[in-house]
CSV table of C-alpha atoms in Angstrom, one decimal:
chain,number,residue,atom,x,y,z
A,1,UNK,CA,117.5,25.7,36.3
A,2,UNK,CA,120.9,24.9,37.8
A,3,UNK,CA,122.6,27.5,35.6
A,4,UNK,CA,120.4,30.2,37.1
A,5,UNK,CA,121.2,29.2,40.6
A,6,UNK,CA,125.0,28.9,40.4
A,7,UNK,CA,126.8,32.2,40.4
A,8,UNK,CA,128.8,33.1,37.3
A,9,UNK,CA,132.4,34.1,36.8
A,10,UNK,CA,133.6,37.7,37.3
A,11,UNK,CA,131.5,39.1,34.5
A,12,UNK,CA,128.3,38.3,36.2
A,13,UNK,CA,129.6,39.5,39.6
A,14,UNK,CA,130.8,42.8,38.4
A,15,UNK,CA,128.8,43.5,35.2
A,16,UNK,CA,130.7,45.5,32.6
A,17,UNK,CA,133.8,45.5,34.8
A,18,UNK,CA,134.1,41.8,34.3
A,19,UNK,CA,136.0,42.2,31.0
A,20,UNK,CA,138.3,44.8,32.6
A,21,UNK,CA,139.1,42.5,35.4
A,22,UNK,CA,139.9,39.7,33.0
A,23,UNK,CA,142.3,41.8,30.9
A,24,UNK,CA,144.0,43.3,34.0
A,25,UNK,CA,144.6,39.9,35.5
A,26,UNK,CA,145.7,38.5,32.2
A,27,UNK,CA,148.4,41.2,31.8
A,28,UNK,CA,149.4,40.7,35.4
A,29,UNK,CA,149.8,37.0,35.3
A,30,UNK,CA,151.4,36.9,31.9
A,31,UNK,CA,154.3,38.8,33.4
A,32,UNK,CA,154.9,35.9,35.8
A,33,UNK,CA,154.8,33.1,33.3
A,34,UNK,CA,158.4,33.5,32.2
A,35,UNK,CA,159.7,32.9,35.7
A,36,UNK,CA,160.1,29.6,37.5
A,37,UNK,CA,161.0,30.8,41.0
A,38,UNK,CA,158.2,31.1,43.5
A,39,UNK,CA,159.5,34.3,44.9
A,40,UNK,CA,159.3,35.9,41.5
A,41,UNK,CA,155.7,36.8,42.4
A,42,UNK,CA,155.9,40.2,44.2
A,43,UNK,CA,154.0,40.1,47.5
A,44,UNK,CA,152.6,43.1,49.3
A,45,UNK,CA,151.0,42.7,52.7
A,46,UNK,CA,149.8,46.3,53.0
A,47,UNK,CA,146.2,45.2,53.3
A,48,UNK,CA,147.2,42.8,56.1
A,49,UNK,CA,145.0,40.0,54.8
A,50,UNK,CA,143.7,37.3,57.1
A,51,UNK,CA,142.6,33.9,55.8
A,52,UNK,CA,140.7,31.2,57.7
A,53,UNK,CA,140.1,27.7,56.4
A,54,UNK,CA,137.2,25.4,57.2
A,55,UNK,CA,137.2,22.1,55.5
A,56,UNK,CA,134.2,19.8,55.0
A,57,UNK,CA,133.9,16.4,53.3
A,58,UNK,CA,133.9,17.8,49.7
A,59,UNK,CA,136.2,20.9,49.9
A,60,UNK,CA,137.3,24.1,51.6
A,61,UNK,CA,135.5,27.1,52.8
A,62,UNK,CA,137.8,30.1,52.9
A,63,UNK,CA,137.1,33.4,54.6
A,64,UNK,CA,139.2,36.4,53.6
A,65,UNK,CA,139.5,39.7,55.4
A,66,UNK,CA,141.5,42.8,54.4
A,67,UNK,CA,142.2,44.2,57.8
A,68,UNK,CA,143.6,47.4,56.3
A,69,UNK,CA,140.9,47.8,53.6
A,70,UNK,CA,140.9,51.0,51.7
A,71,UNK,CA,137.9,53.1,52.7
A,72,UNK,CA,135.1,53.4,50.2
A,73,UNK,CA,137.0,51.4,47.6
A,74,UNK,CA,135.3,48.2,46.2
A,75,UNK,CA,137.8,45.4,46.3
A,76,UNK,CA,138.1,42.3,44.2
A,77,UNK,CA,140.1,39.2,45.2
A,78,UNK,CA,141.4,36.7,42.7
A,79,UNK,CA,142.5,33.4,44.1
A,80,UNK,CA,144.9,31.1,42.4
A,81,UNK,CA,146.7,27.9,43.5
A,82,UNK,CA,150.4,27.4,42.7
A,83,UNK,CA,152.5,24.3,43.0
A,84,UNK,CA,155.0,24.4,45.8
A,85,UNK,CA,158.3,24.7,44.0
A,86,UNK,CA,157.6,26.6,40.8
A,87,UNK,CA,155.3,29.3,39.5
A,88,UNK,CA,153.0,26.9,37.8
A,89,UNK,CA,149.3,27.4,38.3
A,90,UNK,CA,147.3,24.4,39.2
A,91,UNK,CA,144.5,23.8,36.7
A,92,UNK,CA,140.9,22.8,37.0
A,93,UNK,CA,140.1,19.3,35.7
A,94,UNK,CA,139.0,19.1,32.1
A,95,UNK,CA,135.3,18.3,32.8
A,96,UNK,CA,132.4,20.2,31.2
A,97,UNK,CA,130.3,19.8,34.3
A,98,UNK,CA,132.7,21.9,36.5
A,99,UNK,CA,131.3,25.5,36.8
A,100,UNK,CA,133.3,28.1,35.0
A,101,UNK,CA,133.5,30.3,38.1
A,102,UNK,CA,136.4,28.1,39.2
A,103,UNK,CA,138.8,28.6,36.3
A,104,UNK,CA,140.0,31.2,33.7
A,105,UNK,CA,140.5,30.9,30.0
A,106,UNK,CA,143.7,28.9,30.4
A,107,UNK,CA,141.8,26.5,32.8
A,108,UNK,CA,144.0,27.7,35.7
A,109,UNK,CA,142.2,27.6,39.0
A,110,UNK,CA,140.9,31.2,39.3
A,111,UNK,CA,138.2,32.2,41.7
A,112,UNK,CA,137.0,35.9,41.8
A,113,UNK,CA,135.1,37.3,44.8
A,114,UNK,CA,134.1,40.8,45.7
A,115,UNK,CA,134.6,42.2,49.2
A,116,UNK,CA,131.9,43.6,51.4
A,117,UNK,CA,133.5,46.0,53.8
A,118,UNK,CA,136.8,44.3,53.3
A,119,UNK,CA,135.6,40.7,53.8
A,120,UNK,CA,134.7,37.9,51.4
A,121,UNK,CA,134.4,34.1,51.2
A,122,UNK,CA,134.7,31.4,48.7
A,123,UNK,CA,134.6,27.6,48.3
A,124,UNK,CA,137.0,25.3,46.6
A,125,UNK,CA,135.7,21.8,45.9
A,126,UNK,CA,138.5,19.2,46.1
A,127,UNK,CA,137.1,17.5,42.9
A,128,UNK,CA,137.8,20.7,40.8
A,129,UNK,CA,141.5,20.8,41.5
A,130,UNK,CA,143.7,18.9,39.0
A,131,UNK,CA,146.6,18.3,41.4
A,132,UNK,CA,148.8,15.1,41.4
A,133,UNK,CA,149.4,14.5,45.1
A,134,UNK,CA,148.4,15.6,48.6
A,135,UNK,CA,150.4,18.2,50.5
A,136,UNK,CA,151.1,21.9,50.7
A,137,UNK,CA,150.4,24.2,47.9
A,138,UNK,CA,150.6,28.0,47.7
A,139,UNK,CA,147.4,30.0,47.6
A,140,UNK,CA,148.0,33.4,45.9
A,141,UNK,CA,145.4,36.1,46.6
A,142,UNK,CA,145.6,39.1,44.2
A,143,UNK,CA,143.7,42.2,45.3
A,144,UNK,CA,142.3,44.7,42.9
A,145,UNK,CA,140.4,47.9,43.6
A,146,UNK,CA,137.8,49.6,41.6
A,147,UNK,CA,138.6,53.4,41.5
A,148,UNK,CA,136.0,56.1,41.3
A,149,UNK,CA,136.7,56.4,37.6
A,150,UNK,CA,135.8,52.7,37.1
A,151,UNK,CA,139.4,51.7,36.4
A,152,UNK,CA,141.0,48.7,38.1
A,153,UNK,CA,144.1,49.0,40.2
A,154,UNK,CA,146.3,46.2,41.4
A,155,UNK,CA,146.6,46.8,45.2
A,156,UNK,CA,148.9,43.9,46.0
A,157,UNK,CA,149.3,40.1,46.5
A,158,UNK,CA,149.6,37.8,49.4
A,159,UNK,CA,150.5,34.2,49.7
A,160,UNK,CA,149.1,31.5,52.0
A,161,UNK,CA,149.9,27.8,52.4
A,162,UNK,CA,147.0,25.6,51.4
A,163,UNK,CA,147.0,21.9,52.3
A,164,UNK,CA,145.2,19.7,49.8
A,165,UNK,CA,144.2,16.1,50.4
A,166,UNK,CA,144.8,13.3,47.8
A,167,UNK,CA,143.2,13.9,44.4
A,168,UNK,CA,139.5,12.9,44.2
A,169,UNK,CA,137.1,12.7,41.3
A,170,UNK,CA,134.7,15.5,40.4
A,171,UNK,CA,131.0,14.7,41.0
A,172,UNK,CA,128.4,17.3,40.4
A,173,UNK,CA,126.1,15.6,43.0
A,174,UNK,CA,128.8,15.9,45.8
A,175,UNK,CA,129.3,19.6,44.9
A,176,UNK,CA,125.5,20.0,45.3
A,177,UNK,CA,125.4,17.9,48.5
A,178,UNK,CA,123.9,20.7,50.7
A,179,UNK,CA,121.3,21.6,48.1
A,180,UNK,CA,120.3,17.9,47.8
A,181,UNK,CA,120.2,17.9,51.6
A,182,UNK,CA,117.6,20.6,51.5
A,183,UNK,CA,115.6,18.6,48.9
A,184,UNK,CA,115.8,15.5,51.1
A,185,UNK,CA,114.7,17.5,54.2
A,186,UNK,CA,111.6,18.6,52.3
A,187,UNK,CA,110.9,15.1,51.0
A,188,UNK,CA,111.3,13.5,54.5
A,189,UNK,CA,109.1,16.1,56.2
A,190,UNK,CA,106.4,13.5,56.8
A,191,UNK,CA,108.7,10.5,57.6
A,192,UNK,CA,110.5,7.8,55.8
A,193,UNK,CA,110.3,7.6,52.0
A,194,UNK,CA,108.7,4.9,49.9
A,195,UNK,CA,110.3,3.6,46.7
A,196,UNK,CA,108.1,5.8,44.5
A,197,UNK,CA,109.1,8.9,46.3
A,198,UNK,CA,112.8,8.1,46.2
A,199,UNK,CA,112.5,7.6,42.5
A,200,UNK,CA,110.7,10.9,42.1
A,201,UNK,CA,113.4,12.7,44.2
A,202,UNK,CA,116.2,11.1,42.1
A,203,UNK,CA,114.5,12.0,38.8
A,204,UNK,CA,114.1,15.6,40.0
A,205,UNK,CA,117.7,15.9,41.0
A,206,UNK,CA,119.0,14.3,37.8
A,207,UNK,CA,116.7,16.6,35.7
A,208,UNK,CA,116.6,20.0,37.4
A,209,UNK,CA,120.1,19.8,38.9
A,210,UNK,CA,121.6,18.3,35.7
A,211,UNK,CA,123.3,15.4,37.6
A,212,UNK,CA,124.4,12.9,34.9
A,213,UNK,CA,123.2,9.3,35.0
A,214,UNK,CA,126.8,8.0,35.4
A,215,UNK,CA,126.7,9.6,38.9
A,216,UNK,CA,123.7,7.6,39.9
A,217,UNK,CA,125.5,5.4,42.4
A,218,UNK,CA,127.1,8.4,44.1
A,219,UNK,CA,123.7,10.2,44.1
A,220,UNK,CA,122.0,7.2,45.7
A,221,UNK,CA,124.5,7.4,48.6
A,222,UNK,CA,123.7,11.1,49.1
A,223,UNK,CA,120.0,10.6,48.9
A,224,UNK,CA,120.3,7.8,51.5
A,225,UNK,CA,122.3,9.7,54.0
A,226,UNK,CA,121.3,13.4,53.6
A,227,UNK,CA,120.2,15.6,55.4
A,228,UNK,CA,123.1,15.5,57.8
A,229,UNK,CA,122.7,19.1,59.1
A,230,UNK,CA,119.9,21.4,60.2
A,231,UNK,CA,118.1,23.6,57.6
A,232,UNK,CA,120.0,26.8,58.5
A,233,UNK,CA,123.4,25.0,58.0
A,234,UNK,CA,122.3,23.3,54.8
A,235,UNK,CA,121.0,26.6,53.4
A,236,UNK,CA,124.2,28.5,54.3
A,237,UNK,CA,126.4,25.8,52.8
A,238,UNK,CA,124.3,25.8,49.6
A,239,UNK,CA,124.9,29.6,49.3
A,240,UNK,CA,128.6,29.3,49.9
A,241,UNK,CA,129.2,26.4,47.6
A,242,UNK,CA,127.2,27.7,44.7
A,243,UNK,CA,128.1,31.4,45.0
A,244,UNK,CA,124.3,32.1,44.8
A,245,UNK,CA,123.5,35.6,43.8
A,246,UNK,CA,119.7,35.3,43.6
A,247,UNK,CA,117.8,33.6,46.4
A,248,UNK,CA,114.6,33.7,44.3
A,249,UNK,CA,116.0,31.1,41.8
A,250,UNK,CA,116.9,28.7,44.6
A,251,UNK,CA,113.5,29.2,46.3
A,252,UNK,CA,111.8,28.7,42.9
A,253,UNK,CA,113.5,25.3,42.6
A,254,UNK,CA,112.6,24.2,46.1
A,255,UNK,CA,109.0,25.3,45.6
A,256,UNK,CA,108.8,23.4,42.3
A,257,UNK,CA,110.0,20.3,44.1
A,258,UNK,CA,107.6,20.7,47.0
A,259,UNK,CA,104.5,21.4,45.0
A,260,UNK,CA,101.9,18.7,45.0
A,261,UNK,CA,98.8,19.4,42.9
A,262,UNK,CA,99.4,23.1,43.3
A,263,UNK,CA,99.4,23.2,47.1
A,264,UNK,CA,101.7,22.7,50.1
A,265,UNK,CA,100.6,21.3,53.5
A,266,UNK,CA,101.3,23.0,56.8
A,267,UNK,CA,104.6,21.3,57.6
A,268,UNK,CA,106.0,21.9,54.2
A,269,UNK,CA,105.0,25.6,54.3
A,270,UNK,CA,106.7,26.1,57.6
A,271,UNK,CA,109.9,24.3,56.4
A,272,UNK,CA,110.0,26.4,53.2
A,273,UNK,CA,109.6,29.6,55.2
A,274,UNK,CA,112.5,28.5,57.4
A,275,UNK,CA,114.6,28.0,54.3
A,276,UNK,CA,113.5,31.4,52.9
A,277,UNK,CA,114.4,33.1,56.2
A,278,UNK,CA,117.8,31.5,56.2
A,279,UNK,CA,118.3,32.9,52.7
A,280,UNK,CA,117.3,36.4,53.9
A,281,UNK,CA,114.1,36.4,52.0
A,282,UNK,CA,111.3,38.6,53.5
A,283,UNK,CA,107.9,37.1,54.2
A,284,UNK,CA,106.4,39.5,51.6
A,285,UNK,CA,108.9,38.4,48.9
A,286,UNK,CA,108.4,34.8,49.8
A,287,UNK,CA,104.7,35.0,49.2
A,288,UNK,CA,105.3,36.5,45.7
A,289,UNK,CA,107.1,33.5,44.3
A,290,UNK,CA,104.0,31.5,43.7
A,291,UNK,CA,100.3,32.3,44.0
A,292,UNK,CA,99.6,28.7,45.2
A,293,UNK,CA,101.8,28.9,48.3
A,294,UNK,CA,98.9,28.1,50.6
A,295,UNK,CA,98.1,25.7,53.4
A,296,UNK,CA,94.8,24.1,52.2
A,297,UNK,CA,94.0,23.0,55.8
A,298,UNK,CA,94.2,26.6,57.0
A,299,UNK,CA,92.0,27.7,54.1
A,300,UNK,CA,89.2,25.5,55.4
A,301,UNK,CA,90.1,26.2,59.0
A,302,UNK,CA,90.7,22.6,60.0
A,303,UNK,CA,93.5,20.4,61.3
A,304,UNK,CA,95.1,17.7,59.1
A,305,UNK,CA,93.7,15.1,61.5
A,306,UNK,CA,90.1,16.2,60.8
A,307,UNK,CA,87.7,13.3,59.8
A,308,UNK,CA,85.6,13.4,56.6
A,309,UNK,CA,82.5,14.9,58.4
A,310,UNK,CA,84.5,17.8,59.8
A,311,UNK,CA,86.1,18.4,56.3
A,312,UNK,CA,82.7,18.5,54.6
A,313,UNK,CA,81.2,20.7,57.3
A,314,UNK,CA,84.0,23.2,57.2
A,315,UNK,CA,83.7,23.3,53.4
A,316,UNK,CA,80.0,24.1,53.5
A,317,UNK,CA,80.5,26.9,56.1
A,318,UNK,CA,83.3,28.5,54.2
A,319,UNK,CA,81.4,28.4,50.9
A,320,UNK,CA,78.3,30.1,52.5
A,321,UNK,CA,80.4,33.1,53.2
A,322,UNK,CA,81.2,33.7,49.5
A,323,UNK,CA,78.0,32.4,47.9
A,324,UNK,CA,76.9,34.6,44.9
A,325,UNK,CA,73.5,35.5,46.5
A,326,UNK,CA,75.3,36.8,49.6
A,327,UNK,CA,77.5,39.2,47.6
A,328,UNK,CA,75.1,40.1,44.8
A,329,UNK,CA,74.5,43.6,46.1
A,330,UNK,CA,78.2,44.4,46.7
A,331,UNK,CA,80.5,46.3,44.2
A,332,UNK,CA,81.8,44.2,41.3
A,333,UNK,CA,85.3,44.0,42.7
A,334,UNK,CA,84.0,42.3,45.9
A,335,UNK,CA,82.0,39.9,43.8
A,336,UNK,CA,85.1,39.0,41.8
A,337,UNK,CA,87.1,38.5,45.1
A,338,UNK,CA,84.3,36.3,46.5
A,339,UNK,CA,84.4,34.2,43.3
A,340,UNK,CA,88.2,33.8,43.6
A,341,UNK,CA,87.8,32.7,47.3
A,342,UNK,CA,85.2,30.2,46.3
A,343,UNK,CA,87.5,28.7,43.8
A,344,UNK,CA,90.3,28.5,46.3
A,345,UNK,CA,88.1,26.9,48.9
A,346,UNK,CA,86.8,24.3,46.4
A,347,UNK,CA,90.3,23.5,45.3
A,348,UNK,CA,91.5,23.0,48.9
A,349,UNK,CA,88.4,20.9,49.7
A,350,UNK,CA,89.0,18.6,46.6
A,351,UNK,CA,92.7,18.3,47.5
A,352,UNK,CA,92.0,17.3,51.1
A,353,UNK,CA,89.3,14.9,50.2
A,354,UNK,CA,91.7,13.3,47.7
A,355,UNK,CA,94.4,12.9,50.3
A,356,UNK,CA,91.9,11.6,52.9
A,357,UNK,CA,90.7,8.9,50.4
A,358,UNK,CA,94.3,7.9,49.7
A,359,UNK,CA,95.2,7.5,53.4
């Protein structure tokens, strides 16, 4: 599931052009490898790039804008980190759990992003970077354009100063912190968690998010403290960190976590819709994800606080509307619809009764 959610390297971003981008950059960077002077990398500020940094506890959000972007040309930015005194690319740590979107075939830090109208953004987790000390490093931004023929053209390079904190370990769970925050927001929708629920949450995260058991202590800290932000912020941070290209996969994961006997209660439905809205998912598309996205209390037309007598009364009234004798003279498609509604009402009734008995 996690592999579907996290965006891939340049090939998945740009389809068939991915290979071309890789070859073009390989040729370009190979020409720099023989030199040891920082100024050996030719810089060209014709695009007048602007870069803004926003740090959080786990890494850096960087927002890039080509203020003199070439009209109608799709641009690609490739970001590398270089040590301060020599042309030596800083590498990603040698850890199989680090997503490949952060490094190239030589394990050099290499992040590729496309521009939308001359702007783009990317995220660098501190735990990915295999640097030896805190301090200033050089961030090299290489800009390529895709011409109408489909060929790639090097537009230029610009250099920025990047301050990195002291080295820190890579943890998948810290990289996934905002996504775990969304899961914890859902799990806490009805108040504090008991031990059984905490165990369920941890097992889900370790399984579906592929968090290894050796990170269990770090994961416990996150589960205990998150969420630390509102839903909109957590959703936006999840998109930025994971380079998400398909909101449906993320919503599918959250729906799987939220599902309880095939249904969701009213509060959970509202929260999931808020997350979908923050992802830019339309109400129509949201309702296509799962045929069981329903509020069983609304199906019976009652409040969650209804007592057992009101629950039974509402069930009897609803079932009368779709009784086979009442629709026997209607066309077959209406009879089939009535049967489906009866099944839905019965399932909602059984679910509510079960919850009422457990309370």
